[in-house]
Coordinates of C-alpha atoms in Angstrom, one line a residue:
X27 CA -29.7 -20.9 31.3
X28 CA -30.4 -18.3 34.0
X29 CA -33.9 -17.2 34.7
X30 CA -33.4 -13.8 33.1
X31 CA -32.1 -15.4 30.0
X32 CA -35.1 -17.8 29.8
X33 CA -37.4 -14.7 30.1
X34 CA -35.5 -13.0 27.3
X35 CA -35.9 -16.1 25.1
X36 CA -39.6 -16.3 25.8
X37 CA -40.3 -12.6 25.1
X38 CA -38.2 -12.6 22.0
X39 CA -40.2 -15.6 20.7
X40 CA -43.5 -13.8 21.3
X41 CA -42.2 -10.9 19.1
X42 CA -40.6 -13.1 16.4
X43 CA -43.8 -15.2 16.0
X44 CA -46.1 -12.1 15.9
X45 CA -47.8 -12.7 19.2
X46 CA -46.5 -9.3 20.3
X47 CA -46.5 -7.1 17.2
X48 CA -44.6 -3.7 17.1
X49 CA -46.1 -1.3 19.6
X50 CA -47.5 -4.0 21.9
X51 CA -47.8 -2.9 25.5
X52 CA -46.3 -5.5 27.8
X53 CA -48.4 -6.8 30.8
X54 CA -47.6 -5.1 34.1
X55 CA -44.3 -6.2 35.6
X56 CA -46.0 -7.5 38.8
X57 CA -48.3 -9.7 36.7
X58 CA -45.3 -11.0 34.5
X59 CA -43.3 -11.7 37.6
X60 CA -46.1 -13.7 39.1
X61 CA -46.7 -15.6 35.9
X62 CA -43.0 -16.6 35.6
X63 CA -42.7 -17.3 39.3
X64 CA -39.7 -14.9 39.7
X65 CA -39.0 -11.8 41.7
X66 CA -39.3 -8.5 40.0
X67 CA -35.5 -7.8 40.0
X68 CA -35.0 -10.9 37.8
X69 CA -37.7 -9.7 35.4
X70 CA -36.3 -6.2 35.4
X71 CA -32.9 -7.6 34.4
X72 CA -34.4 -9.3 31.4
X73 CA -36.4 -6.2 30.4
X74 CA -33.3 -3.9 30.7
X75 CA -31.3 -6.2 28.4
X76 CA -34.0 -6.2 25.8
X77 CA -34.2 -2.4 26.0
X78 CA -30.5 -2.1 25.6
X79 CA -30.8 -4.2 22.4
X80 CA -33.5 -1.8 21.1
X81 CA -36.2 -4.6 21.1
X82 CA -38.2 -3.0 24.0
X83 CA -38.7 0.7 24.8
X84 CA -40.4 2.8 27.4
X85 CA -40.9 6.3 28.5
X86 CA -40.3 7.6 32.0
X87 CA -43.3 6.9 34.2
X88 CA -45.1 4.8 31.5
X89 CA -45.4 1.2 30.5
X90 CA -43.0 -0.9 28.4
X91 CA -43.7 -1.5 24.8
X92 CA -42.4 -3.6 21.9
X93 CA -40.1 -1.3 19.9
X94 CA -41.3 -0.2 16.5
X95 CA -38.0 -1.4 15.1
X96 CA -37.9 -4.7 17.1
X97 CA -38.1 -7.0 14.0
X98 CA -35.1 -5.4 12.4
X99 CA -33.2 -5.5 15.7
X100 CA -33.9 -9.2 16.1
X101 CA -32.8 -9.8 12.5
X102 CA -29.5 -8.1 13.2
X103 CA -29.0 -10.3 16.2
X104 CA -29.0 -13.3 13.9
X105 CA -26.3 -11.9 11.6
X106 CA -22.6 -11.4 12.4
X107 CA -21.8 -7.7 12.8
X108 CA -19.1 -7.7 10.1
X109 CA -18.5 -4.0 10.4
X110 CA -17.5 -4.5 14.0
X111 CA -15.2 -7.3 12.9
X112 CA -13.7 -5.0 10.2
X113 CA -13.1 -2.0 12.5
X114 CA -11.5 -4.2 15.2
X115 CA -9.2 -6.0 12.8
X116 CA -5.4 -5.6 12.8
X117 CA -4.8 -4.4 9.3
X118 CA -5.3 -0.6 8.7
X119 CA -7.6 0.4 5.8
X120 CA -6.1 2.4 3.0
X121 CA -6.9 6.1 2.7
X122 CA -10.1 6.7 0.9
X123 CA -8.2 8.5 -1.9
X124 CA -6.1 5.4 -2.5
X125 CA -9.2 3.1 -2.4
X126 CA -10.6 5.4 -5.2
X127 CA -7.4 5.2 -7.1
X128 CA -7.4 1.4 -6.9
X129 CA -11.0 1.3 -8.0
X130 CA -10.8 3.8 -10.9
X131 CA -7.6 2.4 -12.3
X132 CA -9.8 -0.4 -13.6
X133 CA -11.9 2.0 -15.7
X134 CA -10.5 2.2 -19.3
X135 CA -12.2 5.6 -19.8
X136 CA -10.0 7.2 -17.1
X137 CA -6.7 9.0 -18.0
X138 CA -4.2 7.7 -15.4
X139 CA -1.7 10.5 -15.0
X140 CA 0.1 8.9 -12.0
X141 CA -0.1 5.1 -12.3
X142 CA 3.1 3.3 -11.1
X143 CA 3.1 0.6 -13.7
X144 CA 4.0 0.1 -17.4
X145 CA 1.3 0.5 -20.1
X146 CA 0.1 -2.8 -21.5
X147 CA 1.8 -1.8 -24.8
X148 CA 5.2 -1.7 -23.1
X149 CA 4.9 -5.2 -21.7
X150 CA 6.6 -7.9 -23.8
X151 CA 3.5 -9.9 -24.0
X152 CA 4.2 -11.8 -27.2
X153 CA 7.8 -12.6 -26.1
X154 CA 6.6 -13.9 -22.7
X155 CA 4.0 -16.1 -24.4
X156 CA 6.7 -17.4 -26.8
X157 CA 9.0 -18.2 -24.0
X158 CA 6.6 -20.8 -22.7
X159 CA 7.7 -23.0 -25.6
X160 CA 11.3 -22.8 -24.3
X161 CA 10.7 -23.8 -20.8
X162 CA 11.8 -27.3 -19.7
X163 CA 9.0 -28.2 -17.3
X164 CA 8.6 -31.3 -15.3
X165 CA 6.4 -32.3 -12.4
X166 CA 8.7 -31.1 -9.8
X167 CA 9.4 -27.7 -11.4
X168 CA 5.7 -26.8 -11.4
X169 CA 4.9 -28.2 -8.0
X170 CA 5.4 -26.4 -4.7
X171 CA 8.8 -24.7 -4.7
X172 CA 11.3 -24.8 -1.8
X173 CA 10.5 -22.3 1.0
X174 CA 13.1 -19.9 -0.4
X175 CA 11.9 -20.3 -4.0
X176 CA 13.2 -21.9 -7.1
X177 CA 16.9 -22.7 -6.9
X178 CA 17.4 -22.0 -10.6
X179 CA 15.8 -18.6 -10.2
X180 CA 17.9 -17.7 -7.1
X181 CA 21.1 -18.8 -8.9
X182 CA 20.1 -16.6 -11.9
X183 CA 19.5 -13.6 -9.6
X184 CA 22.9 -14.1 -8.0
X185 CA 24.5 -13.9 -11.4
X186 CA 22.4 -10.9 -12.4
X187 CA 23.1 -8.9 -9.3
X188 CA 26.9 -9.2 -9.8
X189 CA 26.4 -6.5 -12.5
X190 CA 24.9 -4.3 -9.8
X191 CA 28.0 -4.9 -7.6
X192 CA 26.3 -7.3 -5.2
X193 CA 27.9 -10.6 -4.4
X194 CA 25.5 -13.1 -2.8
X195 CA 24.5 -16.8 -2.9
X196 CA 21.2 -18.7 -3.4
X197 CA 20.9 -19.4 0.3
X198 CA 20.8 -15.7 0.9
X199 CA 17.9 -15.1 -1.4
X200 CA 14.1 -15.5 -0.8
X201 CA 11.7 -15.3 -3.7
X202 CA 8.6 -13.2 -2.8
X203 CA 5.4 -12.2 -4.6
X204 CA 6.6 -8.7 -5.3
X205 CA 8.3 -6.0 -3.1
X206 CA 5.2 -5.4 -1.1
X207 CA 5.1 -8.9 0.2
X208 CA 8.8 -8.6 1.2
X209 CA 7.8 -5.6 3.4
X210 CA 5.0 -7.5 4.9
X211 CA 7.2 -10.5 5.7
X212 CA 9.8 -8.2 7.3
X213 CA 7.2 -6.5 9.4
X214 CA 5.7 -9.7 10.8
X215 CA 9.0 -11.7 10.8
X216 CA 11.7 -9.4 12.1
X217 CA 10.1 -6.5 14.1
X218 CA 8.3 -6.3 17.4
X219 CA 5.2 -4.2 18.1
X220 CA 6.2 -0.7 18.8
X221 CA 9.3 -0.8 16.6
X222 CA 10.3 2.4 14.8
X223 CA 10.4 2.5 11.0
X224 CA 12.3 5.5 9.7
X225 CA 11.5 6.8 6.2
X226 CA 12.0 9.9 4.1
X227 CA 9.6 12.8 4.4
X228 CA 7.6 11.7 1.3
X229 CA 7.3 7.9 1.4
X230 CA 5.7 5.1 -0.5
X231 CA 5.1 3.4 2.9
X232 CA 2.5 6.1 3.7
X233 CA 0.4 4.9 0.8
X234 CA 0.3 1.3 2.1
X235 CA 0.4 -0.1 5.6
X236 CA 2.7 -3.1 5.8
X237 CA 4.3 -1.8 9.1
X238 CA 1.6 0.4 10.6
X239 CA -0.9 -2.5 10.6
X240 CA 1.3 -4.6 12.9
X241 CA 1.9 -1.9 15.5
X242 CA 5.1 -0.3 14.2
X243 CA 5.5 3.5 14.4
X244 CA 6.5 5.5 11.4
X245 CA 9.0 8.4 11.7
X246 CA 9.8 10.6 8.8
X247 CA 13.2 12.3 8.5
X248 CA 14.7 14.7 6.0
X249 CA 16.5 12.6 3.4
X250 CA 19.6 14.8 3.8
X251 CA 19.7 14.3 7.6
X252 CA 22.4 12.2 9.1
X253 CA 22.1 13.5 12.6
X254 CA 22.7 10.4 14.8
X255 CA 21.1 12.1 17.8
X256 CA 17.8 12.5 16.0
X257 CA 17.7 8.7 15.3
X258 CA 18.9 7.8 18.8
X259 CA 16.3 10.1 20.4
X260 CA 13.4 8.9 18.3
X261 CA 14.3 5.3 18.5
X262 CA 15.1 5.1 22.2
X263 CA 15.5 1.5 23.3
X264 CA 13.1 0.1 20.8
X265 CA 13.9 -1.9 17.7
X266 CA 14.3 0.2 14.6
X267 CA 14.8 -0.1 10.8
X268 CA 15.3 2.4 8.0
X269 CA 13.3 2.1 4.8
X270 CA 15.2 3.7 1.9
X271 CA 14.8 4.0 -1.9
X272 CA 18.2 5.5 -2.8
X273 CA 17.7 5.0 -6.6
X274 CA 14.8 6.6 -8.3
X275 CA 12.9 7.2 -5.2
X276 CA 9.1 6.8 -5.1
X277 CA 7.5 9.4 -5.4
X278 CA 10.2 12.1 -5.8
X279 CA 12.5 10.4 -8.3
X280 CA 15.6 11.3 -6.4
X281 CA 18.9 9.4 -6.8
X282 CA 21.4 9.4 -3.9
X283 CA 25.0 10.1 -4.7
X284 CA 27.5 7.4 -3.8
X285 CA 29.0 9.7 -1.1
X286 CA 25.6 10.0 0.5
X287 CA 25.1 6.2 0.4
X288 CA 28.5 5.6 2.1
X289 CA 28.0 8.2 4.8
X290 CA 24.4 7.0 5.4
X291 CA 25.5 3.4 5.7
X292 CA 28.3 4.3 8.1
X293 CA 25.8 6.2 10.3
X294 CA 23.4 3.3 10.4
X295 CA 26.2 0.8 11.1
X296 CA 27.3 2.9 14.1
X297 CA 23.7 2.9 15.3
X298 CA 23.2 -0.8 14.6
X299 CA 20.2 0.3 12.6
X300 CA 19.2 -2.2 9.8
X301 CA 18.3 -0.8 6.4
X302 CA 15.7 -2.0 3.9
X303 CA 17.0 -1.0 0.5
X304 CA 14.2 -1.0 -2.1
X305 CA 15.9 -1.1 -5.5
X306 CA 13.0 -2.0 -7.8
X307 CA 13.6 0.9 -10.2
X308 CA 17.3 0.9 -10.7
X309 CA 17.2 -0.8 -14.1
X310 CA 15.2 2.0 -15.5
X311 CA 17.7 4.8 -14.9
X312 CA 18.5 7.0 -17.9
X313 CA 22.1 7.4 -16.7
X314 CA 24.9 5.3 -15.2
X315 CA 24.3 4.6 -11.5
X316 CA 26.6 4.3 -8.5
X317 CA 26.6 0.9 -6.7
X318 CA 23.7 0.2 -4.3
X319 CA 24.0 0.3 -0.5
X320 CA 24.0 -3.5 -0.5
X321 CA 27.3 -3.5 -2.5
X322 CA 29.1 -1.8 0.4
X323 CA 27.4 -3.9 3.1
X324 CA 30.0 -5.8 5.1
X325 CA 27.9 -6.7 8.2
X326 CA 24.6 -7.9 6.9
X327 CA 23.1 -4.6 7.7
X328 CA 21.1 -4.2 4.5
X329 CA 18.0 -6.1 3.4
X330 CA 18.0 -5.7 -0.4
X331 CA 14.7 -5.8 -2.3
X332 CA 14.4 -6.4 -6.1
X333 CA 11.5 -7.2 -8.5
X334 CA 10.5 -7.6 -12.1
X335 CA 7.1 -5.9 -11.5
X336 CA 8.3 -2.5 -12.8
X337 CA 10.2 -3.9 -15.7
X338 CA 8.9 -7.1 -17.1
X339 CA 5.3 -7.7 -15.8
X340 CA 3.5 -6.9 -12.5
X341 CA 1.3 -9.9 -13.1
X342 CA 4.1 -12.3 -12.7
X343 CA 4.4 -11.3 -9.0
X344 CA 8.1 -12.1 -8.6
X345 CA 10.5 -10.2 -6.4
X346 CA 13.3 -11.1 -4.1
X347 CA 15.0 -10.3 -0.8
X348 CA 18.8 -10.6 -0.3
X349 CA 19.7 -10.9 3.4
X350 CA 21.8 -12.9 5.9
X351 CA 20.8 -16.6 6.0
X352 CA 19.0 -16.5 9.4
X353 CA 16.8 -13.6 8.1
X354 CA 16.1 -15.4 4.8
X355 CA 15.1 -18.7 6.6
X356 CA 12.8 -16.7 8.9
X357 CA 11.1 -14.9 6.0
X358 CA 10.8 -18.1 3.9
X359 CA 9.2 -19.9 6.8
X360 CA 6.5 -17.2 7.2
X361 CA 6.0 -17.0 3.5
X362 CA 5.3 -20.7 3.4
X363 CA 2.7 -20.2 6.1
X364 CA 1.0 -17.5 4.0
X365 CA 0.9 -18.8 0.5
X366 CA 3.2 -21.9 0.2
X367 CA 5.4 -20.2 -2.3
X368 CA 5.3 -17.9 -5.3
X369 CA 3.9 -19.1 -8.7
X370 CA 6.1 -21.9 -10.0
X371 CA 5.3 -20.9 -13.6
X372 CA 6.2 -17.3 -12.9
X373 CA 9.5 -18.3 -11.4
X374 CA 10.4 -20.5 -14.4
X375 CA 9.6 -17.6 -16.8
X376 CA 11.7 -15.1 -14.9
X377 CA 14.6 -17.5 -14.6
X378 CA 14.5 -18.1 -18.3
X379 CA 14.4 -14.4 -19.1
X380 CA 17.4 -13.7 -16.8
X381 CA 19.6 -16.4 -18.2
X382 CA 18.7 -16.1 -21.9
X383 CA 19.6 -12.4 -22.3
X384 CA 16.0 -11.5 -23.1
X385 CA 15.6 -9.5 -19.9
X386 CA 18.4 -7.1 -20.5
X387 CA 17.5 -6.7 -24.2
X388 CA 14.0 -5.8 -23.1
X389 CA 15.2 -3.3 -20.5
X390 CA 17.3 -1.4 -23.1
X391 CA 14.4 -1.0 -25.4
X392 CA 12.1 -0.1 -22.6
X393 CA 14.4 2.7 -21.3
X394 CA 14.4 4.3 -24.8
X395 CA 10.7 4.5 -24.8
X396 CA 10.4 5.7 -21.2
X397 CA 12.9 8.4 -21.9
X398 CA 10.9 9.6 -25.0
X399 CA 7.8 9.7 -22.8
X400 CA 9.6 11.6 -20.1
X401 CA 10.7 14.2 -22.5
X402 CA 7.2 14.6 -23.9
X403 CA 5.8 15.1 -20.4
X404 CA 8.5 17.7 -19.5
X405 CA 7.8 19.6 -22.7
X406 CA 4.1 19.7 -21.8
X407 CA 4.9 20.8 -18.3
X408 CA 7.1 23.6 -19.7
X409 CA 4.3 24.7 -22.0
X410 CA 1.6 24.7 -19.3
X411 CA 3.0 24.8 -15.8
X412 CA 6.2 26.8 -15.7
X413 CA 4.4 29.8 -14.1
X414 CA 2.5 27.9 -11.5
X415 CA 4.7 24.9 -10.5
X416 CA 8.2 23.5 -10.5
X417 CA 9.8 20.1 -11.1
X418 CA 13.1 18.4 -11.8
X419 CA 13.8 16.5 -15.1
X420 CA 13.3 12.8 -14.7
X421 CA 16.4 10.7 -14.3
X422 CA 14.6 7.5 -15.1
X423 CA 11.9 5.3 -13.8
X424 CA 8.3 6.4 -14.1
X425 CA 7.8 9.7 -12.2
X426 CA 8.1 13.4 -12.1
X427 CA 7.4 15.1 -8.8
X428 CA 5.4 18.2 -9.6
X429 CA 5.3 21.0 -6.9
X430 CA 2.7 23.8 -7.2
X431 CA 3.5 27.3 -6.0
X432 CA 0.2 27.3 -3.9
X433 CA -1.3 24.8 -1.5
X434 CA -4.1 23.6 -3.9
X435 CA -3.7 19.7 -3.8
X436 CA -6.6 18.7 -1.6
X437 CA -9.2 16.0 -1.7
X438 CA -11.6 18.4 -3.5
X439 CA -9.0 19.0 -6.2
X440 CA -8.5 15.2 -6.5
X441 CA -12.3 14.6 -6.8
X442 CA -12.8 17.5 -9.3
X443 CA -10.2 15.9 -11.6
X444 CA -11.7 12.4 -11.1
X445 CA -15.1 13.8 -12.2
X446 CA -13.3 15.0 -15.4
X447 CA -12.0 11.4 -15.9
X448 CA -8.4 12.3 -14.9
X449 CA -6.8 10.3 -12.0
X450 CA -3.8 11.5 -10.1
X451 CA -1.8 10.5 -7.0
X452 CA -1.8 13.6 -4.8
X453 CA 1.1 14.3 -2.5
X454 CA -1.0 13.8 0.6
X455 CA -1.0 10.0 0.2
X456 CA 2.8 10.1 0.6
X457 CA 2.8 12.8 3.4
X458 CA -0.6 13.4 4.9
X459 CA 0.0 17.1 5.5
X460 CA 1.2 17.9 2.0
X461 CA -1.0 20.1 -0.2
X462 CA 1.6 21.1 -2.9
X463 CA 2.6 17.9 -4.8
X464 CA 1.4 15.5 -7.4
X465 CA 3.3 12.3 -8.5
X466 CA 3.0 12.4 -12.3
X467 CA 3.8 9.2 -14.3
X468 CA 4.7 9.0 -18.0
X469 CA 4.8 5.2 -18.0
X470 CA 1.2 4.3 -18.6
X471 CA -0.8 6.9 -20.6
X472 CA -0.6 7.2 -24.4
X473 CA 0.8 10.4 -25.9
X474 CA -2.7 11.6 -26.7
X475 CA -4.0 10.9 -23.2
X476 CA -0.9 12.6 -21.7
X477 CA -1.7 15.8 -23.6
X478 CA -5.3 15.8 -22.7
X479 CA -4.8 14.8 -19.1
X480 CA -2.1 17.5 -18.4
X481 CA -4.2 20.2 -20.0
X482 CA -7.2 19.2 -17.8
X483 CA -4.8 19.2 -14.8
X484 CA -3.5 22.7 -15.8
X485 CA -7.1 24.1 -16.2
X486 CA -8.2 22.7 -12.8
X487 CA -5.0 24.0 -11.1
X488 CA -5.5 27.5 -12.5
X489 CA -9.0 27.6 -11.1
X490 CA -7.8 26.3 -7.7
X491 CA -5.0 28.9 -7.5
X492 CA -7.5 31.7 -8.2
X493 CA -9.8 30.4 -5.5
X494 CA -6.8 30.1 -3.1
X495 CA -5.9 33.7 -3.9
X496 CA -9.4 35.0 -3.3
X497 CA -9.6 33.1 0.0
X498 CA -6.3 34.6 1.3

């Protein structure tokens, strides 16, 4: 240990043991240097470091003293500075609004007007519990699964996807813990730092950070745009990928036409721009759908994501990726390093539901109830909001994208509603500059809560519009 470090240790010990209480005036530097047998520059080096740590202090032209906060400063030196660790870490924190949403969604007294999940009453709880009795389990089936997931489940998914117009094989499927994990695996397994991730103007990706946290750059484009030059210019020579939800887009609820899908695929193919097709809502459409992008994929361009989180149970945490074999093997390898495979029990349950017909039977009943709820919400919107906002009728899924005529959707608006026990997903979590939109959901609240929540939203909106008018 250097001489200055030894001096620092000795002085720190005097303070820690109470020999030098707070406010103690240190002996003259000449005297200390003589005592330690060192030159004054070495002593000054030690004193300067203790001053920098806030343990010693002095005024210009006066002596050096033990700082009044020296004990707390010494205590902090013993503890890891976790805040510094947190701020320097790779993963980006969520917006404060989203952190509040995640926190207050656990409060049963809150009316959740925007929640992207099914109400507990819509989950087939009793049937799932009963299906445990039908599972043929053995030691192997409930152990660690293969890197790509249960072969039985992957085979069941292959068969199920043929009804969606997708022909694939078990070796081209990787089971994941929901669609979000699929995005995280793609980010760390396929893209380099600085890659460009294209998305629509309002995007679910802005409310999470699977790509941003690993150094990818997000670029929003108009969903109608198919200008190759825009993509080429923004991408440059970097890697790129396009994240798309062509069916029941989150948060807007849009559905692409088949012509749009074909022209979009052709453009991306000419640019050699891979596509992530997030198709987790397709089963909940109220009308017949055109085939997905993956059904017209002839070059392995499309990474297709599916899940049962929006239809059967979010708690099962089962989703899948359909992609070329090298991509699947890469994602599976990384997944095994992260969690050693999705729940074996969950995989067995989903496999049973897909092969027994229970799943499709449940979906048909679920769509009837969701459509009824959507009609109720639209009637309430017509009753309260037709003079101050606009929207499109829901085509399925969970959401109605409400646009106000005035820019009133701010953090203050969000907090005012939260104080009244109403929780919303404001548009600015999907596009940071947006002040016009709210993603409304009819999938979670009861009819009574929906009436009460929308009336509270209307009352708050009227006040905000009046304030906005006065300000302008």
